[in-house]
């Protein structure tokens, strides 16, 4: 099939490359011309495992190209995926749909023939009819333009895997047996034939599927982090507790790692966006717990700051603190709403000199936080430090020999915010060891 993907960020660029991998002819479209140049050279403009390989393979095979032109995109295919960003509105909890409606407005007047617009961006429930109305008002092809809702559940750092082998496909349509359904089933036929559960539903259910899934994932994380607070007050060990709970298959251990809490461009935004939309619909009370999920999450960051201050005798001014971790999670260079960087920035505001290290995210962190110091090497970052904060799950950090670090630090104190350091090994190497939620 021929298809386009409009918006080439983490979601769109991955989708475009994966659709080419499935054998389709794909044109990716993004208004950022620099991004287009990088993608056309067969590279990803961000770090995502396996994506460079796919981009190189399919820009070379000729199945995948990128453009900044809506006219080219409209003329290229009659199936268009939209995967533009829908961030949180500044100062509000609601989604910012500017990019989505801008893309639809740009595309619509160029749709002269029947077409299917499949939206993957995460939106508040009730957006699909607005997209349809815009298309029908401005597209020369009028109601021959169909809208499908096809939410994306990929995780950064597993994006290629999650796109090619999703744990489910959700396809939302407003009429049964539409042309849109035929086209999407054809587009995803290999994935469907491989056994991915495929749920065909209405628009509203498809729209809600994504924000509800992310709200649940966030709730699971905040639940175990709330239990971590009780562990801190009672001397229990939240890591062991999570293992014990996780053996119950109804609960499950996955997605329940206690620690510094969630960040990124999705979980925090979707939690708030869902809450805001439920409020608009008069169902806000039903989701009041999501406000608490957010509060618990933010409290983890504050707890880390309090522990650091306590460890430094109550005063952080002039203290040297090393932070391991800048990305919002391992396997990515994405620093959106990064818990580690939020803690680093706050400690800097409290007077500490903070040195941050991360395997992939330092370029992004430097741009956003020029006030912090940076070191490429996690061992060098500990030189003369008064306190080390372990705020990332990149596995290579938890494997570093604490004895090797002890000689470099001015003061051998460490706080583990991710629960992945071996407390005994660090204590044996002479470190004062503290951890969130652990004795
Ligand atoms: C999340 C969802 O997992 C995807 O299913 C969804 O498609 C995506 O958002 C999206 O909306 O596009 P992602 O943001 O890439 O994916 O990251 P997660 O792996 O879910 O982690 C989110 C945050 O929660 C990270 O900061 C991570 O460190 C934290 N986390 C995750 C925990 O603190 N504990 C856990 O057990 C799991």
Short mmCIF file of C-alpha atoms and ligand atoms in Angstrom, two decimals:
data_model
loop_
_atom_site.label_atom_id
_atom_site.label_comp_id
_atom_site.label_asym_id
_atom_site.label_seq_id
_atom_site.Cartn_x
_atom_site.Cartn_y
_atom_site.Cartn_z
CA UNK A 1 0.00 0.00 0.00
CA UNK A 2 0.97 3.64 -0.33
CA UNK A 3 0.52 5.69 2.80
CA UNK A 4 1.75 8.82 4.54
CA UNK A 5 2.59 9.55 8.16
CA UNK A 6 2.10 13.16 9.17
CA UNK A 7 4.22 14.24 12.14
CA UNK A 8 7.60 12.56 12.46
CA UNK A 9 8.41 12.65 16.17
CA UNK A 10 8.95 9.57 18.35
CA UNK A 11 5.61 8.15 17.26
CA UNK A 12 5.41 9.18 13.60
CA UNK A 13 8.99 8.46 12.55
CA UNK A 14 8.76 5.02 14.13
CA UNK A 15 5.40 4.31 12.54
CA UNK A 16 6.68 5.40 9.11
CA UNK A 17 9.77 3.17 9.34
CA UNK A 18 7.76 0.20 10.62
CA UNK A 19 5.13 0.53 7.88
CA UNK A 20 7.98 0.44 5.33
CA UNK A 21 9.26 -2.67 7.09
CA UNK A 22 5.82 -4.24 6.56
CA UNK A 23 6.29 -3.68 2.83
CA UNK A 24 4.34 -0.46 2.29
CA UNK A 25 5.52 2.57 0.35
CA UNK A 26 5.68 5.35 2.89
CA UNK A 27 6.05 9.12 2.77
CA UNK A 28 6.70 10.73 6.16
CA UNK A 29 5.76 14.39 6.46
CA UNK A 30 6.88 16.92 9.05
CA UNK A 31 7.04 20.72 8.90
CA UNK A 32 10.50 20.69 10.56
CA UNK A 33 12.83 20.77 7.59
CA UNK A 34 15.95 19.91 9.65
CA UNK A 35 14.22 16.76 10.88
CA UNK A 36 13.32 15.85 7.28
CA UNK A 37 16.96 16.13 6.20
CA UNK A 38 18.12 13.86 9.03
CA UNK A 39 15.38 11.29 8.36
CA UNK A 40 16.07 11.26 4.62
CA UNK A 41 19.72 10.53 5.41
CA UNK A 42 18.50 7.31 7.04
CA UNK A 43 18.95 8.39 10.66
CA UNK A 44 16.63 9.15 13.54
CA UNK A 45 16.75 12.68 15.01
CA UNK A 46 16.50 11.08 18.48
CA UNK A 47 17.70 7.91 20.18
CA UNK A 48 15.35 4.94 19.73
CA UNK A 49 16.62 1.38 19.70
CA UNK A 50 16.49 -0.27 16.26
CA UNK A 51 15.06 2.77 14.50
CA UNK A 52 18.28 3.88 12.78
CA UNK A 53 18.59 0.43 11.22
CA UNK A 54 15.06 0.51 9.81
CA UNK A 55 15.42 4.09 8.54
CA UNK A 56 18.73 3.27 6.84
CA UNK A 57 17.30 0.09 5.32
CA UNK A 58 14.16 1.65 3.89
CA UNK A 59 15.45 5.05 2.80
CA UNK A 60 17.99 2.96 0.85
CA UNK A 61 15.36 0.55 -0.52
CA UNK A 62 13.33 3.53 -1.74
CA UNK A 63 10.24 2.45 0.23
CA UNK A 64 10.58 5.33 2.69
CA UNK A 65 11.03 9.04 2.04
CA UNK A 66 10.29 12.18 4.00
CA UNK A 67 8.99 15.56 2.94
CA UNK A 68 7.99 18.89 4.46
CA UNK A 69 5.27 19.41 1.85
CA UNK A 70 1.57 18.82 2.57
CA UNK A 71 0.86 18.99 -1.16
CA UNK A 72 3.23 16.09 -1.78
CA UNK A 73 1.74 14.13 1.10
CA UNK A 74 -1.84 14.63 -0.08
CA UNK A 75 -0.95 13.56 -3.62
CA UNK A 76 1.11 10.54 -2.52
CA UNK A 77 -1.57 8.26 -1.04
CA UNK A 78 -5.16 7.96 0.05
CA UNK A 79 -4.31 6.61 3.50
CA UNK A 80 -2.85 9.23 5.83
CA UNK A 81 -1.80 8.55 9.43
CA UNK A 82 -1.56 11.56 11.71
CA UNK A 83 0.89 11.25 14.60
CA UNK A 84 1.59 14.85 15.58
CA UNK A 85 2.23 15.78 19.22
CA UNK A 86 -0.62 16.74 21.53
CA UNK A 87 1.26 18.11 24.55
CA UNK A 88 -0.25 19.52 27.74
CA UNK A 89 -1.41 23.13 27.41
CA UNK A 90 0.92 25.47 29.29
CA UNK A 91 -0.54 26.21 32.72
CA UNK A 92 -3.51 23.89 32.17
CA UNK A 93 -4.24 20.20 32.45
CA UNK A 94 -5.93 19.88 29.05
CA UNK A 95 -4.34 18.67 25.80
CA UNK A 96 -3.05 21.20 23.31
CA UNK A 97 -4.57 20.17 19.98
CA UNK A 98 -2.99 22.98 17.94
CA UNK A 99 -0.71 20.69 15.93
CA UNK A 100 -3.48 18.18 15.24
CA UNK A 101 -5.94 20.75 13.91
CA UNK A 102 -3.18 22.54 11.99
CA UNK A 103 -2.30 19.27 10.25
CA UNK A 104 -5.94 18.57 9.42
CA UNK A 105 -6.44 22.15 8.11
CA UNK A 106 -3.35 21.85 5.92
CA UNK A 107 -4.28 18.47 4.55
CA UNK A 108 -8.03 18.99 4.01
CA UNK A 109 -8.03 21.43 1.04
CA UNK A 110 -5.64 19.11 -0.78
CA UNK A 111 -7.83 16.02 -0.50
CA UNK A 112 -9.48 15.95 -3.91
CA UNK A 113 -10.24 12.22 -3.87
CA UNK A 114 -11.63 9.73 -1.38
CA UNK A 115 -9.17 9.27 1.47
CA UNK A 116 -8.83 7.77 4.93
CA UNK A 117 -7.34 9.82 7.76
CA UNK A 118 -6.21 7.55 10.61
CA UNK A 119 -5.34 9.53 13.71
CA UNK A 120 -2.79 8.06 16.11
CA UNK A 121 -2.19 11.15 18.29
CA UNK A 122 -3.54 10.97 21.85
CA UNK A 123 -6.53 13.28 22.29
CA UNK A 124 -9.41 14.05 24.65
CA UNK A 125 -12.43 11.87 23.94
CA UNK A 126 -14.75 13.72 21.54
CA UNK A 127 -12.04 14.97 19.18
CA UNK A 128 -12.80 12.61 16.28
CA UNK A 129 -16.09 14.30 15.25
CA UNK A 130 -14.31 17.67 15.25
CA UNK A 131 -11.67 16.27 12.92
CA UNK A 132 -14.34 14.80 10.66
CA UNK A 133 -16.28 18.09 10.55
CA UNK A 134 -13.15 20.03 9.60
CA UNK A 135 -12.30 17.56 6.86
CA UNK A 136 -15.79 17.48 5.44
CA UNK A 137 -15.98 21.28 5.47
CA UNK A 138 -12.63 21.90 3.77
CA UNK A 139 -11.80 18.84 1.66
CA UNK A 140 -12.93 19.00 -1.98
CA UNK A 141 -13.71 15.27 -1.63
CA UNK A 142 -16.15 16.14 1.21
CA UNK A 143 -17.61 13.09 2.93
CA UNK A 144 -15.55 10.72 0.81
CA UNK A 145 -12.87 11.50 3.37
CA UNK A 146 -13.24 9.03 6.25
CA UNK A 147 -11.81 9.32 9.75
CA UNK A 148 -10.44 6.36 11.71
CA UNK A 149 -9.07 6.42 15.25
CA UNK A 150 -6.05 4.19 15.71
CA UNK A 151 -4.34 4.90 19.04
CA UNK A 152 -0.72 3.96 19.50
CA UNK A 153 0.52 2.15 22.59
CA UNK A 154 4.25 2.11 21.93
CA UNK A 155 6.77 2.65 24.68
CA UNK A 156 9.84 4.75 23.97
CA UNK A 157 12.94 2.55 23.77
CA UNK A 158 10.70 -0.36 22.65
CA UNK A 159 8.94 1.65 19.97
CA UNK A 160 9.93 -0.48 16.96
CA UNK A 161 9.10 -3.72 18.75
CA UNK A 162 5.78 -2.36 20.04
CA UNK A 163 4.79 -1.11 16.58
CA UNK A 164 5.64 -4.30 14.72
CA UNK A 165 4.40 -6.65 17.43
CA UNK A 166 1.76 -4.69 19.37
CA UNK A 167 -0.08 -6.36 22.23
CA UNK A 168 -3.32 -5.12 20.63
CA UNK A 169 -4.60 -3.08 17.72
CA UNK A 170 -7.46 -0.67 18.30
CA UNK A 171 -9.41 0.60 15.30
CA UNK A 172 -12.19 3.13 15.87
CA UNK A 173 -14.76 3.97 13.19
CA UNK A 174 -18.07 5.80 13.12
CA UNK A 175 -19.80 3.46 10.71
CA UNK A 176 -19.59 -0.30 10.44
CA UNK A 177 -17.88 -1.89 7.42
CA UNK A 178 -16.41 1.40 6.31
CA UNK A 179 -13.75 1.80 3.65
CA UNK A 180 -11.49 2.97 6.43
CA UNK A 181 -11.77 -0.40 8.16
CA UNK A 182 -10.92 -2.26 4.96
CA UNK A 183 -7.86 -0.09 4.38
CA UNK A 184 -6.54 -0.32 7.94
CA UNK A 185 -7.05 -4.08 8.05
CA UNK A 186 -5.09 -4.32 4.80
CA UNK A 187 -2.38 -2.02 6.12
CA UNK A 188 -1.96 -4.08 9.30
CA UNK A 189 -2.67 -7.48 7.73
CA UNK A 190 0.69 -8.99 8.72
CA UNK A 191 0.27 -7.87 12.31
CA UNK A 192 -3.32 -9.13 12.46
CA UNK A 193 -2.38 -12.44 10.82
CA UNK A 194 0.40 -12.85 13.39
CA UNK A 195 -2.32 -12.92 16.04
CA UNK A 196 -2.41 -9.40 17.51
CA UNK A 197 -5.79 -8.99 19.22
CA UNK A 198 -7.68 -6.52 17.04
CA UNK A 199 -10.49 -4.57 18.59
CA UNK A 200 -12.80 -2.73 16.23
CA UNK A 201 -14.83 -0.13 18.05
CA UNK A 202 -16.39 3.32 17.90
CA UNK A 203 -14.45 6.58 17.94
CA UNK A 204 -15.03 7.46 21.58
CA UNK A 205 -13.85 4.07 22.87
CA UNK A 206 -10.76 4.21 20.66
CA UNK A 207 -9.96 7.75 21.83
CA UNK A 208 -10.40 6.84 25.49
CA UNK A 209 -8.43 3.59 25.17
CA UNK A 210 -5.13 5.41 25.07
CA UNK A 211 -5.55 7.89 27.91
CA UNK A 212 -7.27 5.27 30.09
CA UNK A 213 -4.38 2.81 29.53
CA UNK A 214 -1.80 5.43 30.44
CA UNK A 215 -3.82 6.57 33.46
CA UNK A 216 -3.91 2.98 34.68
CA UNK A 217 -0.16 2.54 34.20
CA UNK A 218 0.44 5.77 36.11
CA UNK A 219 -1.91 4.63 38.88
CA UNK A 220 -0.03 1.34 39.24
CA UNK A 221 3.27 3.21 39.62
CA UNK A 222 1.84 5.69 42.11
CA UNK A 223 0.19 2.88 44.06
CA UNK A 224 3.51 1.16 44.71
CA UNK A 225 5.14 4.54 45.39
CA UNK A 226 2.43 5.33 47.95
CA UNK A 227 3.22 1.98 49.56
CA UNK A 228 6.90 3.03 49.47
CA UNK A 229 5.99 5.98 51.68
CA UNK A 230 4.45 3.58 54.18
CA UNK A 231 7.57 1.42 53.93
CA UNK A 232 9.71 4.43 54.75
CA UNK A 233 7.59 5.09 57.83
CA UNK A 234 7.59 1.46 58.97
CA UNK A 235 10.97 0.03 57.98
CA UNK A 236 9.55 -2.33 55.35
CA UNK A 237 11.16 -2.90 51.96
CA UNK A 238 9.08 -1.77 48.99
CA UNK A 239 11.18 -3.76 46.49
CA UNK A 240 10.40 -7.04 48.22
CA UNK A 241 6.80 -5.97 48.69
CA UNK A 242 6.43 -5.30 44.96
CA UNK A 243 7.81 -8.80 44.28
CA UNK A 244 5.36 -10.34 46.72
CA UNK A 245 2.38 -8.46 45.26
CA UNK A 246 3.56 -9.13 41.70
CA UNK A 247 3.38 -12.92 42.10
CA UNK A 248 -0.40 -12.55 42.21
CA UNK A 249 -1.22 -12.71 38.50
CA UNK A 250 -4.15 -10.38 39.03
CA UNK A 251 -1.67 -7.72 40.13
CA UNK A 252 1.47 -8.57 38.13
CA UNK A 253 4.96 -7.20 38.74
CA UNK A 254 5.43 -5.47 35.38
CA UNK A 255 4.95 -1.72 35.39
CA UNK A 256 5.13 -1.65 39.17
CA UNK A 257 8.74 -0.64 39.78
CA UNK A 258 8.86 1.65 42.78
CA UNK A 259 11.17 4.64 42.74
CA UNK A 260 11.29 8.26 41.74
CA UNK A 261 8.03 8.00 39.84
CA UNK A 262 6.94 8.53 36.28
CA UNK A 263 7.78 11.28 33.82
CA UNK A 264 8.01 11.62 30.06
CA UNK A 265 5.79 13.12 27.41
CA UNK A 266 2.88 10.72 27.95
CA UNK A 267 1.94 9.39 31.39
CA UNK A 268 1.81 12.76 33.22
CA UNK A 269 0.08 14.49 30.32
CA UNK A 270 -2.49 11.75 29.71
CA UNK A 271 -3.34 11.49 33.38
CA UNK A 272 -4.06 15.21 33.54
CA UNK A 273 -5.71 15.35 30.12
CA UNK A 274 -8.11 12.55 31.03
CA UNK A 275 -8.96 14.20 34.34
CA UNK A 276 -9.57 17.55 32.62
CA UNK A 277 -11.78 15.99 29.94
CA UNK A 278 -13.74 13.93 32.46
CA UNK A 279 -14.38 17.19 34.33
CA UNK A 280 -15.70 18.86 31.17
CA UNK A 281 -18.00 15.89 30.65
CA UNK A 282 -19.33 16.10 34.21
CA UNK A 283 -17.56 12.88 35.21
CA UNK A 284 -14.63 14.46 37.03
CA UNK A 285 -15.56 13.02 40.42
CA UNK A 286 -15.21 9.49 39.07
CA UNK A 287 -11.59 10.17 38.27
CA UNK A 288 -10.68 12.20 41.35
CA UNK A 289 -8.18 9.47 42.23
CA UNK A 290 -6.07 10.52 39.25
CA UNK A 291 -5.35 13.83 40.97
CA UNK A 292 -3.95 11.84 43.90
CA UNK A 293 -1.90 9.67 41.52
CA UNK A 294 -0.27 12.87 40.22
CA UNK A 295 0.31 14.21 43.74
CA UNK A 296 1.94 10.99 44.94
CA UNK A 297 4.18 11.07 41.88
CA UNK A 298 5.34 14.63 42.54
CA UNK A 299 5.90 13.81 46.21
CA UNK A 300 8.56 11.23 45.23
CA UNK A 301 10.65 14.00 43.69
CA UNK A 302 10.24 16.15 46.80
CA UNK A 303 11.15 13.17 49.01
CA UNK A 304 14.41 12.75 47.09
CA UNK A 305 15.21 16.44 47.55
CA UNK A 306 14.41 16.20 51.29
CA UNK A 307 16.62 13.12 51.67
CA UNK A 308 19.49 14.90 49.88
CA UNK A 309 19.14 17.95 52.09
CA UNK A 310 18.97 15.78 55.21
CA UNK A 311 22.09 13.90 54.12
CA UNK A 312 23.92 17.22 53.67
CA UNK A 313 23.06 18.34 57.21
CA UNK A 314 20.14 20.55 56.19
CA UNK A 315 22.03 22.99 53.97
CA UNK A 316 22.79 22.40 50.31
CA UNK A 317 24.61 25.65 49.54
CA UNK A 318 28.08 25.01 48.17
CA UNK A 319 27.58 21.24 48.19
CA UNK A 320 28.61 19.20 45.16
CA UNK A 321 25.97 16.70 44.08
CA UNK A 322 26.23 14.15 41.29
CA UNK A 323 23.04 13.02 39.56
CA UNK A 324 23.12 9.80 37.52
CA UNK A 325 20.38 10.11 34.93
CA UNK A 326 18.87 12.86 32.77
CA UNK A 327 16.36 11.11 30.49
CA UNK A 328 12.89 10.40 31.84
CA UNK A 329 13.70 6.68 31.66
CA UNK A 330 16.45 4.42 30.30
CA UNK A 331 16.81 3.64 26.62
CA UNK A 332 15.90 7.13 25.41
CA UNK A 333 17.33 10.63 25.10
CA UNK A 334 13.91 12.12 25.84
CA UNK A 335 14.03 14.52 28.79
CA UNK A 336 10.40 15.63 28.82
CA UNK A 337 9.24 15.91 32.43
CA UNK A 338 12.27 13.91 33.57
CA UNK A 339 12.08 13.17 37.31
CA UNK A 340 15.91 13.07 37.51
CA UNK A 341 16.33 16.48 35.89
CA UNK A 342 13.54 17.98 37.98
CA UNK A 343 15.41 16.89 41.13
CA UNK A 344 18.74 18.15 39.74
CA UNK A 345 17.29 21.53 38.88
CA UNK A 346 15.67 21.90 42.29
CA UNK A 347 18.90 21.02 44.10
CA UNK A 348 20.67 23.65 42.00
CA UNK A 349 18.05 26.21 43.04
CA UNK A 350 18.75 25.28 46.66
CA UNK A 351 22.42 26.22 46.20
CA UNK A 352 24.10 22.94 45.27
CA UNK A 353 26.51 22.56 42.37
CA UNK A 354 24.95 19.71 40.42
CA UNK A 355 26.75 17.53 37.89
CA UNK A 356 24.51 15.36 35.71
CA UNK A 357 25.48 12.38 33.60
CA UNK A 358 23.47 10.17 31.22
CA UNK A 359 24.43 7.81 28.38
CA UNK A 360 22.24 9.47 25.72
CA UNK A 361 20.40 12.53 26.97
CA UNK A 362 23.15 15.04 27.78
CA UNK A 363 22.79 17.11 24.59
CA UNK A 364 19.09 17.61 25.24
CA UNK A 365 19.67 18.27 28.93
CA UNK A 366 22.39 20.86 28.24
CA UNK A 367 20.03 22.82 25.99
CA UNK A 368 17.18 22.85 28.48
CA UNK A 369 19.24 23.24 31.68
CA UNK A 370 22.38 25.27 30.98
CA UNK A 371 22.54 26.05 34.71
CA UNK A 372 23.63 22.48 35.51
CA UNK A 373 27.10 20.94 35.02
CA UNK A 374 27.51 17.84 32.89
CA UNK A 375 29.93 14.92 32.68
CA UNK A 376 29.98 12.26 29.97
CA UNK A 377 31.39 9.57 32.21
CA UNK A 378 29.47 8.39 35.31
CA UNK A 379 32.68 7.61 37.18
CA UNK A 380 34.28 10.99 36.40
CA UNK A 381 31.00 12.66 37.40
CA UNK A 382 31.56 11.46 40.97
CA UNK A 383 34.93 13.25 41.31
CA UNK A 384 34.99 15.27 44.57
CA UNK A 385 31.25 14.88 45.06
CA UNK A 386 29.55 15.26 48.43
CA UNK A 387 26.55 13.16 47.44
CA UNK A 388 25.65 10.77 44.63
CA UNK A 389 22.01 10.43 43.55
CA UNK A 390 21.19 7.35 41.48
CA UNK A 391 18.11 8.44 39.54
CA UNK A 392 18.15 6.28 36.43
CA UNK A 393 17.46 2.67 35.47
CA UNK A 394 20.13 2.50 32.74
CA UNK A 395 21.58 -0.91 33.75
CA UNK A 396 25.23 0.01 33.18
CA UNK A 397 25.07 2.48 36.08
CA UNK A 398 23.95 -0.06 38.64
CA UNK A 399 26.83 -2.32 37.56
CA UNK A 400 29.56 0.25 38.38
CA UNK A 401 31.82 -0.99 41.17
CA UNK A 402 31.16 1.21 44.24
CA UNK A 403 34.70 0.58 45.53
CA UNK A 404 36.07 2.20 42.37
CA UNK A 405 33.98 5.29 43.02
CA UNK A 406 34.72 5.61 46.72
CA UNK A 407 38.25 6.94 46.13
CA UNK A 408 36.95 9.73 43.89
CA UNK A 409 34.15 11.06 46.09
CA UNK A 410 34.79 13.75 48.70
CA UNK A 411 32.05 12.18 50.80
CA UNK A 412 30.86 8.61 50.26
CA UNK A 413 27.10 9.09 50.46
CA UNK A 414 24.62 7.72 47.95
CA UNK A 415 20.83 7.76 47.64
CA UNK A 416 19.23 5.21 45.34
CA UNK A 417 16.07 6.63 43.78
CA UNK A 418 15.43 3.68 41.49
CA UNK A 419 16.01 0.69 43.75
CA UNK A 420 18.54 -0.92 41.44
CA UNK A 421 21.76 -0.61 43.44
CA UNK A 422 23.01 -3.47 45.61
CA UNK A 423 22.85 -1.90 49.07
CA UNK A 424 25.20 -4.44 50.67
CA UNK A 425 27.89 -3.96 48.02
CA UNK A 426 27.76 -0.18 48.43
CA UNK A 427 27.84 -0.35 52.23
CA UNK A 428 30.74 -2.84 52.08
CA UNK A 429 32.61 -0.35 49.89
CA UNK A 430 32.25 2.27 52.61
CA UNK A 431 29.27 4.23 51.35
CA UNK A 432 26.47 5.64 53.47
CA UNK A 433 23.56 4.13 51.58
CA UNK A 434 19.96 5.32 51.53
CA UNK A 435 17.15 4.40 49.16
CA UNK A 436 13.58 5.46 48.50
CA UNK A 437 11.20 3.01 50.15
CA UNK A 438 13.87 0.71 51.54
CA UNK A 439 15.34 0.36 55.01
C1 LIG B 1 3.99 5.19 27.99
C2 LIG B 1 3.17 3.89 27.96
O1 LIG B 1 3.86 2.87 28.66
C3 LIG B 1 2.94 3.43 26.51
O2 LIG B 1 2.11 2.29 26.51
C4 LIG B 1 2.28 4.57 25.74
O3 LIG B 1 2.07 4.24 24.39
C5 LIG B 1 3.18 5.79 25.80
O4 LIG B 1 3.37 6.18 27.17
C6 LIG B 1 2.52 6.90 25.04
O5 LIG B 1 1.54 7.46 25.53
O6 LIG B 1 2.93 7.18 23.91
P1 LIG B 1 6.58 5.74 27.85
O7 LIG B 1 6.21 7.14 28.23
O8 LIG B 1 7.52 5.53 26.72
O9 LIG B 1 5.27 4.90 27.47
O10 LIG B 1 7.25 5.09 29.12
P2 LIG B 1 6.95 4.01 30.26
O11 LIG B 1 7.85 2.88 30.02
O12 LIG B 1 5.50 3.74 30.44
O13 LIG B 1 7.49 4.81 31.52
C7 LIG B 1 6.90 6.05 31.89
C8 LIG B 1 7.52 6.57 33.17
O14 LIG B 1 7.15 5.74 34.26
C9 LIG B 1 9.05 6.59 33.18
O15 LIG B 1 9.46 7.78 33.81
C10 LIG B 1 9.43 5.37 33.97
O16 LIG B 1 10.68 5.52 34.60
C11 LIG B 1 8.30 5.31 34.97
N1 LIG B 1 8.02 3.97 35.48
C12 LIG B 1 7.60 3.00 34.63
C13 LIG B 1 8.15 3.70 36.83
O17 LIG B 1 8.53 4.57 37.62
N2 LIG B 1 7.85 2.44 37.29
C14 LIG B 1 7.44 1.47 36.46
O18 LIG B 1 7.19 0.36 36.94
C15 LIG B 1 7.32 1.75 35.10
#
